[in-house]
Every structure is written in structure tokens, then in C-alpha cells.
Tab-separated table of C-alpha atoms in Angstrom:
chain	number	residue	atom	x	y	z
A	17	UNK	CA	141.632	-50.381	154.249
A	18	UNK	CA	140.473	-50.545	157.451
A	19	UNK	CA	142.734	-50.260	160.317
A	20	UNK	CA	142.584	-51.851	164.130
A	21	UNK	CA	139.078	-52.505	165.459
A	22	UNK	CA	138.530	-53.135	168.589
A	23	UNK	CA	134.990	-54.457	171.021
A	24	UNK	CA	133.698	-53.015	172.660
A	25	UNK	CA	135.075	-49.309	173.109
A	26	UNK	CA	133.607	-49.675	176.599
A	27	UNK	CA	132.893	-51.605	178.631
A	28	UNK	CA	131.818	-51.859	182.749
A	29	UNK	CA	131.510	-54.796	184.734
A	30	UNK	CA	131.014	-55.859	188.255
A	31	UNK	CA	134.033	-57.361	190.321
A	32	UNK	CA	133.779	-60.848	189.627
A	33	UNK	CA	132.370	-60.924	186.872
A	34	UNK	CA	134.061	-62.080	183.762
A	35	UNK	CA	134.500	-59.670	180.169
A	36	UNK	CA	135.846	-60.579	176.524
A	37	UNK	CA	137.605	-58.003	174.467
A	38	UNK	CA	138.256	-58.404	171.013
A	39	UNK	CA	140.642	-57.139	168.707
A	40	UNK	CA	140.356	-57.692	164.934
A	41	UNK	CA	144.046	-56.508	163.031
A	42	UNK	CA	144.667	-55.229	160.013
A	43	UNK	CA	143.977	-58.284	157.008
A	44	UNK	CA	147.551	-60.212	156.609
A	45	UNK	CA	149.236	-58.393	159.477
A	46	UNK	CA	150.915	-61.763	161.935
A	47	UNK	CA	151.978	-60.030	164.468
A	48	UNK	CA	149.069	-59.055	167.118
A	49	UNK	CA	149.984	-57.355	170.068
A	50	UNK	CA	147.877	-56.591	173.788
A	51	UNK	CA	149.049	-53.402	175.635
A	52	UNK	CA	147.206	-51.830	178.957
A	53	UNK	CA	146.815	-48.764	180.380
A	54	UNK	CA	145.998	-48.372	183.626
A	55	UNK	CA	144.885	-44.772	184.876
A	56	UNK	CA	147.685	-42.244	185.852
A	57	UNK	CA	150.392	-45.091	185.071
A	58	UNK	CA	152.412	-46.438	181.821
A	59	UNK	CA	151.072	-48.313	178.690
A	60	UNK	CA	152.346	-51.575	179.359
A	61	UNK	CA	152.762	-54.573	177.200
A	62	UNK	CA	150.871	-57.594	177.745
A	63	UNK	CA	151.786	-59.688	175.177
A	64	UNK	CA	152.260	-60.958	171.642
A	65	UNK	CA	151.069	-63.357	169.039
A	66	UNK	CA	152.635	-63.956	165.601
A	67	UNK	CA	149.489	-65.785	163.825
A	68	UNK	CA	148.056	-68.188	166.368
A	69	UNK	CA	151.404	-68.783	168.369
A	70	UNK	CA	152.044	-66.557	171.498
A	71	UNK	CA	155.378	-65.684	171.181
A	72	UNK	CA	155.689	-63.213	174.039
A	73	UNK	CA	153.503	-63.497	177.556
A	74	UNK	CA	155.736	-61.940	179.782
A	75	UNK	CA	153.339	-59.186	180.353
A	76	UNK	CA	149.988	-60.900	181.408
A	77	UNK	CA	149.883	-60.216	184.845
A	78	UNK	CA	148.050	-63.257	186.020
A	79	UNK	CA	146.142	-66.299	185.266
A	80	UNK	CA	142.746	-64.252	185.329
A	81	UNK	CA	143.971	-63.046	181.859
A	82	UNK	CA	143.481	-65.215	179.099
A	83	UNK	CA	144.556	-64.331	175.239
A	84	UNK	CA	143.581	-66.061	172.365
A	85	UNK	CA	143.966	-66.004	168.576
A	86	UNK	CA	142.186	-69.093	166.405
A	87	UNK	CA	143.314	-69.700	163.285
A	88	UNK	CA	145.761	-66.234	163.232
A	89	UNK	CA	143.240	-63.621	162.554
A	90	UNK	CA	141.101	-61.645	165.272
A	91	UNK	CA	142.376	-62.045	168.911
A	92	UNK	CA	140.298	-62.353	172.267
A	93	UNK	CA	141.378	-60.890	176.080
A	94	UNK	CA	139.621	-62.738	178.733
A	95	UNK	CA	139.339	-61.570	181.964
A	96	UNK	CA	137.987	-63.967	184.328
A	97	UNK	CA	136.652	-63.052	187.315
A	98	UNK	CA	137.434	-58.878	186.696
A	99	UNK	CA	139.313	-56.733	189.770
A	100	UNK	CA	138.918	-53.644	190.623
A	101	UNK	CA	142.709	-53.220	189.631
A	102	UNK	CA	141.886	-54.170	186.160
A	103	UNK	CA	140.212	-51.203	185.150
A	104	UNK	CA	141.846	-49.208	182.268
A	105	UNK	CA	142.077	-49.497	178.475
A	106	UNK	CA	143.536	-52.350	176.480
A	107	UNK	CA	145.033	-51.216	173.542
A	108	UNK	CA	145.315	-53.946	170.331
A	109	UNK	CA	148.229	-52.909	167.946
A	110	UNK	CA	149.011	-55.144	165.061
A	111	UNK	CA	152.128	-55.141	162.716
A	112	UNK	CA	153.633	-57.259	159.387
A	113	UNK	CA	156.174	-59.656	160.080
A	114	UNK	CA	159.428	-58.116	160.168
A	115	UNK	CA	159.349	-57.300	163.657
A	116	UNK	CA	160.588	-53.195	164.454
A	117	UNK	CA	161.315	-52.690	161.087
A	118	UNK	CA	157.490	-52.076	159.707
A	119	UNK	CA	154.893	-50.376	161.510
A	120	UNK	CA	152.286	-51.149	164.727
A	121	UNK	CA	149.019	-49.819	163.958
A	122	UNK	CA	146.997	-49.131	167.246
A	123	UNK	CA	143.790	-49.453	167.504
A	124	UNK	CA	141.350	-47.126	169.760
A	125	UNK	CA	141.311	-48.917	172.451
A	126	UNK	CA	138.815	-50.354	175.270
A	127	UNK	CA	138.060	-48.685	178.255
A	128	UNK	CA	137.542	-51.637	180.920
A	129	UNK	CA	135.847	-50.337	184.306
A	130	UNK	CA	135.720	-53.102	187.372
A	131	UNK	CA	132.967	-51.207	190.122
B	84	UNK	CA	165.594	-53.148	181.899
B	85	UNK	CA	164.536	-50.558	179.703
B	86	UNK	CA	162.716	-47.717	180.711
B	87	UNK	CA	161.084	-44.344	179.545
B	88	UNK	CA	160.714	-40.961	181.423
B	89	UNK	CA	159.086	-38.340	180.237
B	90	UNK	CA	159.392	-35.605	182.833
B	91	UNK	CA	156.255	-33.935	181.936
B	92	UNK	CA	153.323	-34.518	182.689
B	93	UNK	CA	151.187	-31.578	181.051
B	94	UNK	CA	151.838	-28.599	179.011
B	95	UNK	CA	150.093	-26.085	177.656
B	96	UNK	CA	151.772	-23.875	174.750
B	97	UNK	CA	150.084	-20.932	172.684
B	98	UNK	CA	149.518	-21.682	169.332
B	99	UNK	CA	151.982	-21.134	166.826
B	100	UNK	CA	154.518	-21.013	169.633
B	101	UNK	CA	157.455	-24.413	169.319
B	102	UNK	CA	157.226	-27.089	171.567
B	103	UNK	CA	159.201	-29.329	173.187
B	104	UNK	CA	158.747	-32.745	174.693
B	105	UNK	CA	160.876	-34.423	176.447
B	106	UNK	CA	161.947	-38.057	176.459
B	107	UNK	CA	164.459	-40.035	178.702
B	108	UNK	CA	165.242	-43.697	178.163
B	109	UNK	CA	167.324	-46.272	179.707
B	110	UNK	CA	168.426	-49.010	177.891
B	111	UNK	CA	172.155	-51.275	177.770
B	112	UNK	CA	172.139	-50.588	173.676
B	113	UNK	CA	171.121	-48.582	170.820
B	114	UNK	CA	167.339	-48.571	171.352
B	115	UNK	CA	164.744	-48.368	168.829
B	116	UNK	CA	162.892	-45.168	170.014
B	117	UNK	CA	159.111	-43.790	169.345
B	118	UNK	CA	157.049	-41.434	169.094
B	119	UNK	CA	153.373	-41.777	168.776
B	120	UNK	CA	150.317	-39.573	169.899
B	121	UNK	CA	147.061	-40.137	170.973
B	122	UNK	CA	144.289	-37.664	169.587
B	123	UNK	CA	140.766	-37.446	171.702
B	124	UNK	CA	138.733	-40.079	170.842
B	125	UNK	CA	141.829	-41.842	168.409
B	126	UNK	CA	144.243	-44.781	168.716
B	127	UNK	CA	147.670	-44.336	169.052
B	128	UNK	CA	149.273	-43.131	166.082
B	129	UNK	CA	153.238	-43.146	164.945
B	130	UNK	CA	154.523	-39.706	164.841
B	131	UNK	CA	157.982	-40.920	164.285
B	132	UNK	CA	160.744	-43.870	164.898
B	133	UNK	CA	164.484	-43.916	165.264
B	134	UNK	CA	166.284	-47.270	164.256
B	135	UNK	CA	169.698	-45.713	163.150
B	136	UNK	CA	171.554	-43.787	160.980
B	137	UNK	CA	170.933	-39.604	160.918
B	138	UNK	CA	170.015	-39.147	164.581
B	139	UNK	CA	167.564	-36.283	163.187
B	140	UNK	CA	164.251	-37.733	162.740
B	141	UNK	CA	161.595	-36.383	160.270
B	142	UNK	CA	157.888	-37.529	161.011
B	143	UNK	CA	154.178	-37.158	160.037
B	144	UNK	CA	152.260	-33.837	160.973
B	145	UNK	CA	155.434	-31.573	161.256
B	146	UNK	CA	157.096	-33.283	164.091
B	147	UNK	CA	160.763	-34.236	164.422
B	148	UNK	CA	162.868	-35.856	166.745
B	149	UNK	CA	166.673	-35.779	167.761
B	150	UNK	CA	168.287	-38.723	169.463
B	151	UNK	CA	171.372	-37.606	171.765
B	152	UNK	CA	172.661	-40.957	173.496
B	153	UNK	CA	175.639	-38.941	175.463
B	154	UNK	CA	172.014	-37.849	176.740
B	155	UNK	CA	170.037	-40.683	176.582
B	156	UNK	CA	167.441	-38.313	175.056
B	157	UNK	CA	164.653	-38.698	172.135
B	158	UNK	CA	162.932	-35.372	172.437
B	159	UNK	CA	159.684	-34.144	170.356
B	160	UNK	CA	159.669	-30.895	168.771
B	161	UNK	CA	157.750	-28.742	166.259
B	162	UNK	CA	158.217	-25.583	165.412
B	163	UNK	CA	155.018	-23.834	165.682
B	164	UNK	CA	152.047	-25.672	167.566
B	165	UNK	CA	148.615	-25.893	165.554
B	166	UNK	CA	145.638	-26.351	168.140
B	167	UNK	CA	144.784	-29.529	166.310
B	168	UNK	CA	148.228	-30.757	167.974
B	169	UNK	CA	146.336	-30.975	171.393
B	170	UNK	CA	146.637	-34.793	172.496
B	171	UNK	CA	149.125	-36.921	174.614
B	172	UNK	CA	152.135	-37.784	173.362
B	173	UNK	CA	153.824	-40.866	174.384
B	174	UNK	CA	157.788	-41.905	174.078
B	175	UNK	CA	158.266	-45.498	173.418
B	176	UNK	CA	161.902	-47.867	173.344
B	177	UNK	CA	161.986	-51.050	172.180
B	178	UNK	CA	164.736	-53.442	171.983
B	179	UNK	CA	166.221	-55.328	168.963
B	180	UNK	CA	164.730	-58.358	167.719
B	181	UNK	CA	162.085	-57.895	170.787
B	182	UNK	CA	159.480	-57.008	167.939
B	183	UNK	CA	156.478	-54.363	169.441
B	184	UNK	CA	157.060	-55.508	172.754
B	185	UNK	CA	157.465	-51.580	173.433
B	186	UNK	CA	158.051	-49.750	176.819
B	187	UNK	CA	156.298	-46.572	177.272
B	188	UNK	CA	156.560	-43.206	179.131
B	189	UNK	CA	153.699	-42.185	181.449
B	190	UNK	CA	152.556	-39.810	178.255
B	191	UNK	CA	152.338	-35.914	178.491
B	192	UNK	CA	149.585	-34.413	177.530
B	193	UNK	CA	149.621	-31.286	175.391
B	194	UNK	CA	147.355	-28.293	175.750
B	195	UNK	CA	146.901	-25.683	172.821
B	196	UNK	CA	146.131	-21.929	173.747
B	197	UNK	CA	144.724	-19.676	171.565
């Protein structure tokens, strides 16, 4: 079964300009997740969708992010335009409904760089 | 709020020596408390999780865990180090009910010596 895929792995932009990451779960998992790490500090939740709904946003730090999920499967992270201070990797984790009772299942991450 | 501190930032250990890592949390509540570790390369992976019950945890690749709340504490530990244990290691807490919506320590990254 394949687990967490994420595109691209990498990925580097100019300031300004605007990048897509996608994160495909695991088939039948509901619950998709968006976590960042920024160099040198915490991974940090961004937020959470169970299927299409976001049910959690309280981590997006501002209205250059944009996350999406059609129809409940594979999830998109738009950032639009890219700062510098969004460099770092975005980390997709996806789970079974049942909340902290069943697993997240990370996947490897993408490594944003804003020069 | 919750919060995670793990004091460390690197260590290095011989192999076959035990290790240690350390975890501090802060939450109001019983957390729900993580381990996971990040291989070169890898996504994060569960090493172990706490919910209740024996405050001894048991988890994949050796690992185990021991939750102490008079310490607010949810340290790593393994007996004897293999160098394939060389990664960072990051303590997570999570509240009831708030699903993956996890809180994570700054990581500590573990170096293997022959």
C-alpha cells in the first residue's frame, strides 16, 4: 500500500512568485493534515481537513496560504506570492477517522526555498 | 497552551551504548504524547504514543517511553544504540478530541559513533 506522497520533494522559487504543493494520503484515510517546518524552529501545524471540509485552520499563518482538498482525496498548499520567511518543508500527514486514537502517517515532506 | 521542550539539541552516543532523550511538555490535562523520528531522506515515522493506562510505553525499533506527569516528562530510551538509529527524533503532545493537530519539540538529532 502506498503511504503519503508528496510534490514536489523540492522545490525553489523566487520571492513573489507563487508555488503549489501537493499531498496525495493514504486511499480512505479522511483526515489530511498540513504541518511546517521552518529551519532551526518547531514543526508546526497548519491545518486540517476531514474529507473536503477544513475542520482546523488555526495554523495558516496568512492569507498568502491557501489549502484545498476537492472531492476528499489529494490536497493542494498554495502559496501566493512566496516570502522569504516561507522557506522550509511542509510536511502532509494523513490519518483514519477516529481522531488520536489511529495513526498519522507522514509523508517525506517538501523542501520550499523563497531566494 | 501546550508546549514541548526537548532540551537537546544534538547528541552523539557510541554504538551499543543506551540513550536517552528527553522530552518536556506543558499541557492543563493528561496529554496524548509522541514519539516519532525522522530518518535521512524519510518522513516522519511513529516510534511510539501514550494515550493512557501503563505509563511504560513499548514501540517499534526497540524504543520505549516512560511518562512521569509529577515530571511532566515523556522521555525516549533504548538500551543499546544501533548506528541505523542516527536521525532526529521529535516529541509531540496533542490534546483530546483535537485530532493530529500535534505540537512539536524543536527535534534532537541523534549521532551514532562507532
Amino acid at each position: 500500500e502506498a503511504g503519503v506522497t508528496q510534490f514536489p520533494s523540492h522545490s525553489v522559487i523566487e520571492k513573489g512568485q507563487t508555488v503549489t504543493l501537493r499531498c496525495d494520503p493514504i486511499s480512505g484515510h479522511d483526515n489530511l493534515y498540513w504541518y511546517r517546518r521552518v529551519m532551526g524552529k518547531e514543526i508546526k501545524f497548519l491545518l486540517h481537513f476531514v474529507k473536503e471540509s477544513k475542520q482546523d485552520e488555526s495554523g495558516m499563518p496568512n492569507n498568502r496560504f491557501l489549502a484545498e482538498r476537492t472531492g476528499g482525496t489529494y490536497s493542494t498548499l498554495k502559496v501566493q506570492p512566496a516570502e522569504l520567511e516561507d522557506s522550509g518543508v511542509y510536511f502532509c500527514a494523513s490519518s483514519q477517522v477516529g481522531g488520536l486514537v489511529t495513526e498519522a502517517f507522514f509523508g517525506q515532506g517538501t523542501r520550499l526555498t523563497v531566494v | 497552551a501546550q508546549s514541548v521542550t526537548q532540551p537537546d539539541i544534538h547528541i552523539t552516543v557510541s554504538e551499543g551504548a543506551s540513550l536517552e532523550l528527553r522530552c518536556n511538555y506543558s499541557y492543563g490535562a493528561t496529554p496524548y504524547l509522541f514519539w516519532y523520528v525522522q530518518s535521512p531522506g524519510q518522513g516522519l515515522q511513529l516510534l511510539l504514543k501514550y494515550f493512557s493506562g501503563d505509563t511504560l510505553v513499548q514501540g517499534i525499533k526497540g524504543f520505549e517511553a516512560e511518562f512521569k506527569r509529577s515530571q511532566s516528562s515523556f522521555n525516549l530510551r533504548k538500551p543499546s544504540v544501533h548506528w541505523s538509529d542516527a536521525a532526529e527524533y521529535f516529541c509531540a503532545v496533542g490534546a483530546p478530541f483535537g485530532g493530529y493537530a500535534l505540537n512539536f519539540g524543536k527535534g534532537t538529532s541523534l549521532l551514532v559513533t562507532p
